[in-house]
PDB file of C-alpha atoms in Angstrom:
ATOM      1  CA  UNK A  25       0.000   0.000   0.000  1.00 59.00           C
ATOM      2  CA  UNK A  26       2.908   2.307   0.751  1.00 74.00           C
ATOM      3  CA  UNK A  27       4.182   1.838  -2.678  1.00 74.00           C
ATOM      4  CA  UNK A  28       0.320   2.685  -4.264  1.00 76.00           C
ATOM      5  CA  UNK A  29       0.180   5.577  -2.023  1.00 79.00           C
ATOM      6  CA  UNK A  30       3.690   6.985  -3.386  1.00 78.00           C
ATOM      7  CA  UNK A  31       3.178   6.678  -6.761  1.00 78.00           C
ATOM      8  CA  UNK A  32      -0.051   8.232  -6.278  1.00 82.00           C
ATOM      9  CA  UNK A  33       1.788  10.958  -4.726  1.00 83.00           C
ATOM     10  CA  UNK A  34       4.118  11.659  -7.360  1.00 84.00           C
ATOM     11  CA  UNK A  35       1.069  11.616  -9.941  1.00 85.00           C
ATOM     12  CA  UNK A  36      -0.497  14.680  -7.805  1.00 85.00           C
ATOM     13  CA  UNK A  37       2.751  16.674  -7.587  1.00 88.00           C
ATOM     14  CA  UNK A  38       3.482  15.669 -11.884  1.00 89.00           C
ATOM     15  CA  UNK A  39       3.136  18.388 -14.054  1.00 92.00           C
ATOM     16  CA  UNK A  40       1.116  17.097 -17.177  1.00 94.00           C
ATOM     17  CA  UNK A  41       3.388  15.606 -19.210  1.00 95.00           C
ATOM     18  CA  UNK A  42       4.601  13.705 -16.216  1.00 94.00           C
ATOM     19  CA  UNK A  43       1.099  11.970 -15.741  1.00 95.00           C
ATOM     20  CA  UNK A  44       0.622  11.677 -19.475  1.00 95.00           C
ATOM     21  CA  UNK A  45       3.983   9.534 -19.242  1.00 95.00           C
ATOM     22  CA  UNK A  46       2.791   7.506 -15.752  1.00 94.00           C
ATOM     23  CA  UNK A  47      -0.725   6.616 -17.629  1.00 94.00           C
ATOM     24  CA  UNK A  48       1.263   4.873 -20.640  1.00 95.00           C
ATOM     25  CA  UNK A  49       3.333   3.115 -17.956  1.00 94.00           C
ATOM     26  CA  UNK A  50       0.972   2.013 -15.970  1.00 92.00           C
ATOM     27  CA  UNK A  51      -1.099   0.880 -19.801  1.00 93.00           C
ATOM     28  CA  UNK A  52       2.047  -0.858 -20.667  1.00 93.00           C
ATOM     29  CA  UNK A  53       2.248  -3.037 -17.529  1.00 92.00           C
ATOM     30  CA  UNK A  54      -0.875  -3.811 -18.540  1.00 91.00           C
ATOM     31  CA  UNK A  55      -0.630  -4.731 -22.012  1.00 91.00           C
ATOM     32  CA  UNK A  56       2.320  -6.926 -20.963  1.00 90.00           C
ATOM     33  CA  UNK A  57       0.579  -8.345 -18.076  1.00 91.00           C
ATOM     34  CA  UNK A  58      -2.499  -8.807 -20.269  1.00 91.00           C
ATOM     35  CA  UNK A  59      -1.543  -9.032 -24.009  1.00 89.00           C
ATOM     36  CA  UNK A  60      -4.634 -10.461 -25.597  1.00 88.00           C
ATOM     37  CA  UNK A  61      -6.924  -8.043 -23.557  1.00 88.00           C
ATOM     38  CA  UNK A  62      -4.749  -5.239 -24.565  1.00 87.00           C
ATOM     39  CA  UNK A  63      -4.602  -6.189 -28.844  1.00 89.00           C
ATOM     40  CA  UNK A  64      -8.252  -6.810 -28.751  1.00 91.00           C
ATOM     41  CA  UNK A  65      -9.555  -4.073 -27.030  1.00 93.00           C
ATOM     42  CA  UNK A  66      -7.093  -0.429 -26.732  1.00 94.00           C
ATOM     43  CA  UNK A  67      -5.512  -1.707 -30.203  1.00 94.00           C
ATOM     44  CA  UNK A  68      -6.938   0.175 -32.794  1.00 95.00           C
ATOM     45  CA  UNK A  69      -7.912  -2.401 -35.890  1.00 93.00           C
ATOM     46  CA  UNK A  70      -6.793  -1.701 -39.460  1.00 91.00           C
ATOM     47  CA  UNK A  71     -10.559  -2.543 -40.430  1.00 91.00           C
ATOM     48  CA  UNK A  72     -12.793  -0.297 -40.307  1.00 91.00           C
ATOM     49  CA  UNK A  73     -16.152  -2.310 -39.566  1.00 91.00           C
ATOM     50  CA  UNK A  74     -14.034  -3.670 -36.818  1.00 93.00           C
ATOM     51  CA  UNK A  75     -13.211   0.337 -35.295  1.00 95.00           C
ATOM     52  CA  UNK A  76     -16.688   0.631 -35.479  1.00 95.00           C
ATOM     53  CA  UNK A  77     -17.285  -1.515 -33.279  1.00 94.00           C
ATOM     54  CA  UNK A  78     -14.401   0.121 -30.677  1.00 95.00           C
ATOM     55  CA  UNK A  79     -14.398   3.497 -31.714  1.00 96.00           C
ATOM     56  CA  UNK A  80     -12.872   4.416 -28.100  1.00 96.00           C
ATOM     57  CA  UNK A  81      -9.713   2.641 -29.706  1.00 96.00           C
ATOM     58  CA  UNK A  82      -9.512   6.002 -31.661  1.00 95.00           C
ATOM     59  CA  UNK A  83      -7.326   7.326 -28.578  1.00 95.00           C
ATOM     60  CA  UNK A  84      -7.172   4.396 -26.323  1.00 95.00           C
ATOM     61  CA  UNK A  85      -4.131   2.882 -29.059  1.00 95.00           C
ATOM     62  CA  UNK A  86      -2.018   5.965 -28.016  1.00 95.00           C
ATOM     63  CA  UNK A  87      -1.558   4.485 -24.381  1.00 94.00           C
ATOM     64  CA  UNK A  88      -0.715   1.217 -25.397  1.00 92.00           C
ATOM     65  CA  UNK A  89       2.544   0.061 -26.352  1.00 92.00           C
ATOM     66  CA  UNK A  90       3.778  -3.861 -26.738  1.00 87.00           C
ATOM     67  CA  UNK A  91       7.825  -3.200 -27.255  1.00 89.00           C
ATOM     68  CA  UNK A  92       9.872  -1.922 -24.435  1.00 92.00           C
ATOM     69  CA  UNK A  93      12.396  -0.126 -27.169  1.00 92.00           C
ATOM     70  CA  UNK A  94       8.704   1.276 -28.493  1.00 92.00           C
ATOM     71  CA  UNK A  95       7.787   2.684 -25.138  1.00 94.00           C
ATOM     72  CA  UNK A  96      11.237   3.957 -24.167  1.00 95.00           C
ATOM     73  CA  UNK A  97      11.960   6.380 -27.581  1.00 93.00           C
ATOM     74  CA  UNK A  98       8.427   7.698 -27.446  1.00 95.00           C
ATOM     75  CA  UNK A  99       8.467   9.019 -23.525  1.00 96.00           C
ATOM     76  CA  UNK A 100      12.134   9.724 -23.418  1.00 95.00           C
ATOM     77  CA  UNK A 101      11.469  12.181 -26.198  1.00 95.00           C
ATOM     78  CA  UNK A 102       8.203  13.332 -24.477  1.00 96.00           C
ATOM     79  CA  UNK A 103       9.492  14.197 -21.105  1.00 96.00           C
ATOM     80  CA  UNK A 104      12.383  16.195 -23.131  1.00 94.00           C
ATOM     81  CA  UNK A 105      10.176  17.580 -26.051  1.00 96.00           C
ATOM     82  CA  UNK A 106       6.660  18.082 -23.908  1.00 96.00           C
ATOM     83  CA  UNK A 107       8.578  20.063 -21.084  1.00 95.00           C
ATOM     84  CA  UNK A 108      10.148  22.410 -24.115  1.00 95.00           C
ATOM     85  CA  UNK A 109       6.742  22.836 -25.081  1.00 96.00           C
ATOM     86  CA  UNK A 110       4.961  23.476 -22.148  1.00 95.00           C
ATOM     87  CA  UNK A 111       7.221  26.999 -21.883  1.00 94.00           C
ATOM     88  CA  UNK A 112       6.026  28.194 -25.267  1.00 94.00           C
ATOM     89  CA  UNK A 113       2.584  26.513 -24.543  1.00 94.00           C
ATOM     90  CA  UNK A 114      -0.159  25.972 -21.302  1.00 93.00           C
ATOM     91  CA  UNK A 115      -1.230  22.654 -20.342  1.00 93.00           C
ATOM     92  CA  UNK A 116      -4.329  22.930 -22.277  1.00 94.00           C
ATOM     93  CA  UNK A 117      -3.064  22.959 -25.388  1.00 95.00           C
ATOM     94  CA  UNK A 118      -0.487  20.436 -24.673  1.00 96.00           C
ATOM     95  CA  UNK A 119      -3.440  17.584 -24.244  1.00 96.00           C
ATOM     96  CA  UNK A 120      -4.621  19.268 -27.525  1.00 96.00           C
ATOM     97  CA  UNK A 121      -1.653  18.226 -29.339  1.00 97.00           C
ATOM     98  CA  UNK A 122      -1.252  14.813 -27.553  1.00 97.00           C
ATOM     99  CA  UNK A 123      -4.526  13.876 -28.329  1.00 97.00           C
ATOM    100  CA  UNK A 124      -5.435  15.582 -31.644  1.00 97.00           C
ATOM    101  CA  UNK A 125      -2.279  13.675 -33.107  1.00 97.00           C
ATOM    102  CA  UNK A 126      -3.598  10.574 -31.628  1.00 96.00           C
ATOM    103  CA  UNK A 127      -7.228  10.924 -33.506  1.00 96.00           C
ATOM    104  CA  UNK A 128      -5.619  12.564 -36.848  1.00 96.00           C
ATOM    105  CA  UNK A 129      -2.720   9.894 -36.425  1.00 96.00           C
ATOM    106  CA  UNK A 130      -5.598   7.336 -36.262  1.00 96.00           C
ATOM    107  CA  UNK A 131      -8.044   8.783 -39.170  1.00 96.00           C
ATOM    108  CA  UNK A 132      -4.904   8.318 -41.487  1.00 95.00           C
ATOM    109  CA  UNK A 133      -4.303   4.940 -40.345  1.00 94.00           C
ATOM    110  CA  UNK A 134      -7.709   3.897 -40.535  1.00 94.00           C
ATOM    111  CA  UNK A 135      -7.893   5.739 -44.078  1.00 93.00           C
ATOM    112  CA  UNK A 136      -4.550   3.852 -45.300  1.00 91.00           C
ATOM    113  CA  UNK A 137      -6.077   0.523 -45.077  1.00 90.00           C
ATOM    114  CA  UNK A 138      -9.625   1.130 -45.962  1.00 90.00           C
ATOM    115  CA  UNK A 139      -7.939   2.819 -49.276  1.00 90.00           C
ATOM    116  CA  UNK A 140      -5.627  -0.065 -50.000  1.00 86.00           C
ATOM    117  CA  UNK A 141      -6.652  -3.137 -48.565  1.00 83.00           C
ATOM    118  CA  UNK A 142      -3.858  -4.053 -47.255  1.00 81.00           C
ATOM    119  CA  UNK A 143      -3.533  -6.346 -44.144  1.00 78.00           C
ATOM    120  CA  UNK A 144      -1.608  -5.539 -41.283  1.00 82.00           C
ATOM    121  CA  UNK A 145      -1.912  -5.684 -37.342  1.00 87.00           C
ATOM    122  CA  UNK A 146      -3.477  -3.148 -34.966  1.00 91.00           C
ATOM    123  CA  UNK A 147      -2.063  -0.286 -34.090  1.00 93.00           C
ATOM    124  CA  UNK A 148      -0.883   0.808 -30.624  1.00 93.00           C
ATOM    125  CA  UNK A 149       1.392   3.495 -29.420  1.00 93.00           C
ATOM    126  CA  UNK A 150       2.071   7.011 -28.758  1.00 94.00           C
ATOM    127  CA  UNK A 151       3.991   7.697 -31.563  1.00 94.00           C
ATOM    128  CA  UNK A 152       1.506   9.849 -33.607  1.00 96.00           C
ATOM    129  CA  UNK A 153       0.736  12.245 -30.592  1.00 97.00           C
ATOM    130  CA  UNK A 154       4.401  12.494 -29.552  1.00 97.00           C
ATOM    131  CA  UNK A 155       4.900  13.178 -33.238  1.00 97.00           C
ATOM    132  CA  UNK A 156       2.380  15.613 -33.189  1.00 97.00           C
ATOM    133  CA  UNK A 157       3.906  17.455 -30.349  1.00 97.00           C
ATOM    134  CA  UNK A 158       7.458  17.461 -31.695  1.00 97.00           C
ATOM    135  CA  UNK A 159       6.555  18.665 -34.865  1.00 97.00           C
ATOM    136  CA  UNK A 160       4.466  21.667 -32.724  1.00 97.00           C
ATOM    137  CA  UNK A 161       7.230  23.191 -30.761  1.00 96.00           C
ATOM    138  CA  UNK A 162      10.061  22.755 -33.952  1.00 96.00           C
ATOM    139  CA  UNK A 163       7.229  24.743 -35.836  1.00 96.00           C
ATOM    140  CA  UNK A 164       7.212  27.363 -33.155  1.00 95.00           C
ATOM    141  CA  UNK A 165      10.958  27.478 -32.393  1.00 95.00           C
ATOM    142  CA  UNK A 166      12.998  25.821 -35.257  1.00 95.00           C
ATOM    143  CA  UNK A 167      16.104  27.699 -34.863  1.00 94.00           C
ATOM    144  CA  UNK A 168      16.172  26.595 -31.009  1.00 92.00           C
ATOM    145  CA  UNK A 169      19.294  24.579 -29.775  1.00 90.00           C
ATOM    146  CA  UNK A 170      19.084  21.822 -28.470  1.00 88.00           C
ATOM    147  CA  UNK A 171      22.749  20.430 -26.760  1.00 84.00           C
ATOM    148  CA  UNK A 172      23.036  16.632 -27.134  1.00 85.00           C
ATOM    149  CA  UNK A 173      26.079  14.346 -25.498  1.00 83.00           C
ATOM    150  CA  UNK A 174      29.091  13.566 -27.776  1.00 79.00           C
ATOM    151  CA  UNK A 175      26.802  15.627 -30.942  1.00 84.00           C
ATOM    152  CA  UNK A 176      26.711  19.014 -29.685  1.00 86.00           C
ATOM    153  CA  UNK A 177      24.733  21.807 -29.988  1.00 89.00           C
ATOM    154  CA  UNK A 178      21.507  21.045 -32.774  1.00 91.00           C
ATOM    155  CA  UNK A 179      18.830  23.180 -33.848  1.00 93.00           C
ATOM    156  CA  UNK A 180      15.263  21.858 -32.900  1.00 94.00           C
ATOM    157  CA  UNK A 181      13.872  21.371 -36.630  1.00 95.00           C
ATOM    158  CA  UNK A 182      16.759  18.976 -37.552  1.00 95.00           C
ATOM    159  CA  UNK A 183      15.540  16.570 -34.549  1.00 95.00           C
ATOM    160  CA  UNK A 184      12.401  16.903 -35.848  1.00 95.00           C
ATOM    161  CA  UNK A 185      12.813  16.208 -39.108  1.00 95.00           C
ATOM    162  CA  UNK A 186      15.212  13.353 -38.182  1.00 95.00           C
ATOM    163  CA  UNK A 187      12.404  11.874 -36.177  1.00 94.00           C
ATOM    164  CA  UNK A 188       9.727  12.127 -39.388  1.00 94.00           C
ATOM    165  CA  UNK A 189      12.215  10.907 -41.886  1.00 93.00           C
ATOM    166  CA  UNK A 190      12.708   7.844 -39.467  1.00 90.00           C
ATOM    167  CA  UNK A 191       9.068   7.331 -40.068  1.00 88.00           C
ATOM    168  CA  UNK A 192       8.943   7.652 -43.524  1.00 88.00           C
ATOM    169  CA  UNK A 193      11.516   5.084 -44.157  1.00 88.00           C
ATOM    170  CA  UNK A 194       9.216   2.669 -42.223  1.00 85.00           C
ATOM    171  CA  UNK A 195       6.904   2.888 -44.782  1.00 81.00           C
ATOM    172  CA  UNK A 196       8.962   1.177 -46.846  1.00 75.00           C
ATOM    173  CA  UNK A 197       7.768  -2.160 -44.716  1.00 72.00           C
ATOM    174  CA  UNK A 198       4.320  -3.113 -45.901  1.00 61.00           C
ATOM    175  CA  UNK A 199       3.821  -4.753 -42.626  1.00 65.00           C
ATOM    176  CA  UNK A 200       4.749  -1.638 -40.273  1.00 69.00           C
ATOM    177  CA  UNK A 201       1.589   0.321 -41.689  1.00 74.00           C
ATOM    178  CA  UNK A 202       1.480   1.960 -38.523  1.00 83.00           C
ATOM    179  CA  UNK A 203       4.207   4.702 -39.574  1.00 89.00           C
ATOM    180  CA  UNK A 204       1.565   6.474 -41.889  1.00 92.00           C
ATOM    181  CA  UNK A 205      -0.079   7.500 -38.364  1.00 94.00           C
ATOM    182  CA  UNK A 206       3.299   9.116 -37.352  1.00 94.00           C
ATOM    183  CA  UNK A 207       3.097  11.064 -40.866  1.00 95.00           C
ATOM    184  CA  UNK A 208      -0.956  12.273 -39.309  1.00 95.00           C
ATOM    185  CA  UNK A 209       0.649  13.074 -36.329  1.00 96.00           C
ATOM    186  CA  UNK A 210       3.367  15.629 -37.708  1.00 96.00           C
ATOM    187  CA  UNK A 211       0.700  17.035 -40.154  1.00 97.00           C
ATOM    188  CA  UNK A 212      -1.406  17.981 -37.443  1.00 97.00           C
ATOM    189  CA  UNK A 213       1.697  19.470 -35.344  1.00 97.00           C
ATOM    190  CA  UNK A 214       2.366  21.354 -38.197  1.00 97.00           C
ATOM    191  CA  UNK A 215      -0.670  22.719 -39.518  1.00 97.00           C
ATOM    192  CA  UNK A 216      -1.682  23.384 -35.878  1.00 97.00           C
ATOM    193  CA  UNK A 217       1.307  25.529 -34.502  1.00 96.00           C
ATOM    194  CA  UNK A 218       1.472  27.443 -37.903  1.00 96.00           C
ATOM    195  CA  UNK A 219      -2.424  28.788 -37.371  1.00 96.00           C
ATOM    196  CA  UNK A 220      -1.772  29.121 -33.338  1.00 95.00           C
ATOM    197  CA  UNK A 221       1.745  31.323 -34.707  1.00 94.00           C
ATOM    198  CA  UNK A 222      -1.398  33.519 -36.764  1.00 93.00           C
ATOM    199  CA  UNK A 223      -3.038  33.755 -33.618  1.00 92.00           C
ATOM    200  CA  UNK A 224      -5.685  30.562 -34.462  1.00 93.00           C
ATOM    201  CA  UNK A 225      -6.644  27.871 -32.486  1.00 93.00           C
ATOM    202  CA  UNK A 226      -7.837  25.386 -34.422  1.00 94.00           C
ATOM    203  CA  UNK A 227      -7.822  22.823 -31.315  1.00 92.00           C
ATOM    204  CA  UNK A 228      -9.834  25.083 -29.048  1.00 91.00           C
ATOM    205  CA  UNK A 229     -13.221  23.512 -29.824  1.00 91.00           C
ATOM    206  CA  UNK A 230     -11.295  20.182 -28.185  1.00 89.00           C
ATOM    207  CA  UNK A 231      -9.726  22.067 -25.063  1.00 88.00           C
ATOM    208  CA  UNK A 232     -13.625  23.122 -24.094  1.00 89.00           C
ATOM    209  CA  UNK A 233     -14.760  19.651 -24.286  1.00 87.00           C
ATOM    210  CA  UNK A 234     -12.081  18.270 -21.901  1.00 85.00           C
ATOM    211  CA  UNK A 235     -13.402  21.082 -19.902  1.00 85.00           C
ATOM    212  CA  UNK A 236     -17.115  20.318 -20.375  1.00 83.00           C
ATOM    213  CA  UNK A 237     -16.257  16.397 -19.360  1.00 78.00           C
ATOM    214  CA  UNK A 238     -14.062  17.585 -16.486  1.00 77.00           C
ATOM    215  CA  UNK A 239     -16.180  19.585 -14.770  1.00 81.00           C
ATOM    216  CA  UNK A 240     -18.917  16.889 -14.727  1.00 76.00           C
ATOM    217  CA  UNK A 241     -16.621  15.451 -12.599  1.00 70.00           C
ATOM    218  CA  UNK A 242     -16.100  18.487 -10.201  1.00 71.00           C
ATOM    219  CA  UNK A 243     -17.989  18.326  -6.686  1.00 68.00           C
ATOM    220  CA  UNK A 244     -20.595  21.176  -6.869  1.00 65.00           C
ATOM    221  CA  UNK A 245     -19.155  24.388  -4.611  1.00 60.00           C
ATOM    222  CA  UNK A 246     -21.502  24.561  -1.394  1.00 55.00           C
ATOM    223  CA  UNK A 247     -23.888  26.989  -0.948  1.00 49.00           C
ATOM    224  CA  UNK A 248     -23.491  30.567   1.065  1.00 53.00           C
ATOM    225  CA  UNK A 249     -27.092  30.527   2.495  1.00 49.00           C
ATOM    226  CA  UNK A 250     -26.287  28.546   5.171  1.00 51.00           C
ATOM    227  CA  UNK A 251     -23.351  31.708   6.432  1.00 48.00           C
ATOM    228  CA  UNK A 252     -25.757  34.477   5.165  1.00 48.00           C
ATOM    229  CA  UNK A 253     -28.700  32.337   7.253  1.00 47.00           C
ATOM    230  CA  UNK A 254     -25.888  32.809  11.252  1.00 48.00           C
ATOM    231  CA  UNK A 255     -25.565  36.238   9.992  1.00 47.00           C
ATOM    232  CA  UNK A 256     -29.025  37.294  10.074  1.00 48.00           C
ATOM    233  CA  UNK A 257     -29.432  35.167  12.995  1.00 46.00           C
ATOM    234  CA  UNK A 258     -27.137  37.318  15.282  1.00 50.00           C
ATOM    235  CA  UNK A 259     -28.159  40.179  13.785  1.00 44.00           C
ATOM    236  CA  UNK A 260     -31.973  39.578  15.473  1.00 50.00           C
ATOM    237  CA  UNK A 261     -30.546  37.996  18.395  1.00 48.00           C
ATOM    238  CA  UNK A 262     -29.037  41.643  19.053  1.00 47.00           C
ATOM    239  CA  UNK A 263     -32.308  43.301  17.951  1.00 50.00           C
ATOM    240  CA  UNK A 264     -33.856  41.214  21.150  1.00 49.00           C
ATOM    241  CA  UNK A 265     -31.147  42.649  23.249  1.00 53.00           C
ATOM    242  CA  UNK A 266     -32.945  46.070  23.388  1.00 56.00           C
ATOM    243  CA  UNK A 267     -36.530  44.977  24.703  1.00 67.00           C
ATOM    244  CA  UNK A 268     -35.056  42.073  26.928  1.00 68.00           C
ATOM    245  CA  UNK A 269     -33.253  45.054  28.685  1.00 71.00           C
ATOM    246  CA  UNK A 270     -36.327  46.735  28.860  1.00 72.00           C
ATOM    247  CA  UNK A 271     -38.815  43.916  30.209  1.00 79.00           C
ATOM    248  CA  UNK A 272     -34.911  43.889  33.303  1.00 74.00           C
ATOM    249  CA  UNK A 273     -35.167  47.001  33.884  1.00 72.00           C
ATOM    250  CA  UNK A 274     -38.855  47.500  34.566  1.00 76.00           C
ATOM    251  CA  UNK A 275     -39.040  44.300  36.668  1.00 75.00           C
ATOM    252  CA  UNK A 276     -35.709  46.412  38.663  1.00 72.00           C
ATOM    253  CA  UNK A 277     -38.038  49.122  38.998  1.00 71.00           C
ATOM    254  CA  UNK A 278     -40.745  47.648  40.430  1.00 73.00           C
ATOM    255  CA  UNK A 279     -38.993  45.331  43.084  1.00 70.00           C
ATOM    256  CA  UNK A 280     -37.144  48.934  44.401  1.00 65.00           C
ATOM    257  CA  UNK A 281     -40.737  50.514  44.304  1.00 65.00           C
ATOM    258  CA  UNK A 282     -42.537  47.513  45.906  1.00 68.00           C
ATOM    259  CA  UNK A 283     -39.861  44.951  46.592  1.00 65.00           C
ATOM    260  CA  UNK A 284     -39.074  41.558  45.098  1.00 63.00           C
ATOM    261  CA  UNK A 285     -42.550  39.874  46.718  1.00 67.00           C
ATOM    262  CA  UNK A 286     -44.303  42.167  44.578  1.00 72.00           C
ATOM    263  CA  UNK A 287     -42.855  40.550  41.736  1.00 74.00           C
ATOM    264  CA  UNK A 288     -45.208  37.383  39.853  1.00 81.00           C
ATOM    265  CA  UNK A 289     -43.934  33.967  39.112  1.00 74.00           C
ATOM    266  CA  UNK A 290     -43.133  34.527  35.074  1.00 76.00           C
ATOM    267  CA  UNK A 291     -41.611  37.999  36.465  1.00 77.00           C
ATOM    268  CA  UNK A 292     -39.274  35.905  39.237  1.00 71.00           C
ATOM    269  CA  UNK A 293     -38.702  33.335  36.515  1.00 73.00           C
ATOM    270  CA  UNK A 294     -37.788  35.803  33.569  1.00 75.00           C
ATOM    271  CA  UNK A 295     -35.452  37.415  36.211  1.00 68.00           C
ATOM    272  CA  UNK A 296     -33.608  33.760  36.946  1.00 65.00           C
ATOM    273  CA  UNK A 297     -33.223  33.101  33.723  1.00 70.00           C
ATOM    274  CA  UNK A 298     -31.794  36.532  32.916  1.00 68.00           C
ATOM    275  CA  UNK A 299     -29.404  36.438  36.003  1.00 62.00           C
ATOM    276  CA  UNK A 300     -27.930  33.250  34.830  1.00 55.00           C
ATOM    277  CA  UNK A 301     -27.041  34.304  31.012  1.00 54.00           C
TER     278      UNK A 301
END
């Protein structure tokens, strides 16, 4: 439990492309755990009568990944690529990269083998949204340096075109159809940070539907009537004050006139109760 409880921990403190990264670690433990599961269901199908059946495979393939070489490239260059982002960028339009690439990334796909009728396997991984991403920030900052270990000092667009030409040469595989989804992927990175560069943003219509299905989620924010209710409560209890004083002070008057015998039992009883507040 102490383990669960400190990963959850580090999840709440992660910044967004942290938890991004923990959610397809966590998938991939899965898929390894539970392979079949995992192919059938999160995979997204090169048929498309079969998507239709799973159309949440349509992002749920961009969590998934079956190689550990696969996983490792695509969140190493994530947590070094999303974090470079995220200072030209918010949050918001982060997930609207991630998961715009993932959907275009999968349209293509799903248009690739529908068009050719080829066979191949499903598709999994988060190669299209990281894609997507990369492609994003080298649009926005191409000239930006980027120092790499034994290499030197390399401008951000050559990394990213290094990254889509290693995708294109994939294509050369009939099997690995999945690299046309990469190809989505920086499209969509591309096309996106160009318009947001004009001051257009073509993903906002997805950034207010996270928000709409987030906040379905929220707790509703308690009401004030309950503090504006104690409020006007001591504000009469202080309006009594002035005729309770009143009803004292004329019982005084009367036991110095006619002394405390003169006084009747609710009068003697008022007084009692008055004496002891």
């Amino acid at each position: 439990m102490n383990i669960i409880n400190e990963i959850q921990q580090a999840y709440n403190k992660a910044n967004i492309v942290e938890r991004i990264i923990y959610i397809n670690v966590i998938l991939f433990l899965i898929t390894v755990l539970f392979t079949s599961f995992a192919i059938n269901w999160l995979a997204l199908p090169t048929s498309f009568n079969n998507f239709l059946l799973k159309p949440w495979t349509l992002i749920s393939y961009a969590f998934i990944h079956q190689r550990l070489f696969h996983i490792l490239s695509n969140l190493l260059v994530l947590y070094y690529i999303g974090n470079l982002f995220l200072n030209f960028y918010t949050k918001k339009q982060f997930l609207n990269f991630y998961f715009l690439g993932a959907i275009f990334g999968a349209i293509v796909f799903l248009a690739y083998y529908y068009l050719t009728n080829k066979l191949g396997t499903p598709l999994g991984g988060a190669s299209a949204a990281v894609t997507c991403i990369f492609v994003g920030i080298a649009t926005k900052i191409p000239r930006y340096s980027v120092q790499l270990r034994f290499i030197g000092s390399v401008e951000l667009w050559v990394l990213a075109a290094i990254w889509v030409s290693l995708s294109i040469l994939q294509l050369a595989n009939p099997i690995n159809g999945g690299a046309i989804s990469h190809i989505g992927g920086a499209l969509l990175g591309f096309i996106y940070a160009s318009q947001l560069n004009k001051g257009n943003d073509i993903g906002k219509w997805f950034e207010n539907f996270l928000d709409y299905f987030a906040n379905l989620f929220k707790p509703k924010q308690k009401s004030n009537l309950k503090t504006v209710y104690k409020s006007n409560k001591r504000a009469s209890k202080k309006d009594i004050e002035i005729p309770k004083q009143k009803i004292i002070d004329g019982i005084l008057d009367k036991i110095s006139k006619s002394g405390y015998e003169s006084l009747t039992q609710d009068e003697k009883d008022f007084l009692f109760r008055a004496g002891k507040k």
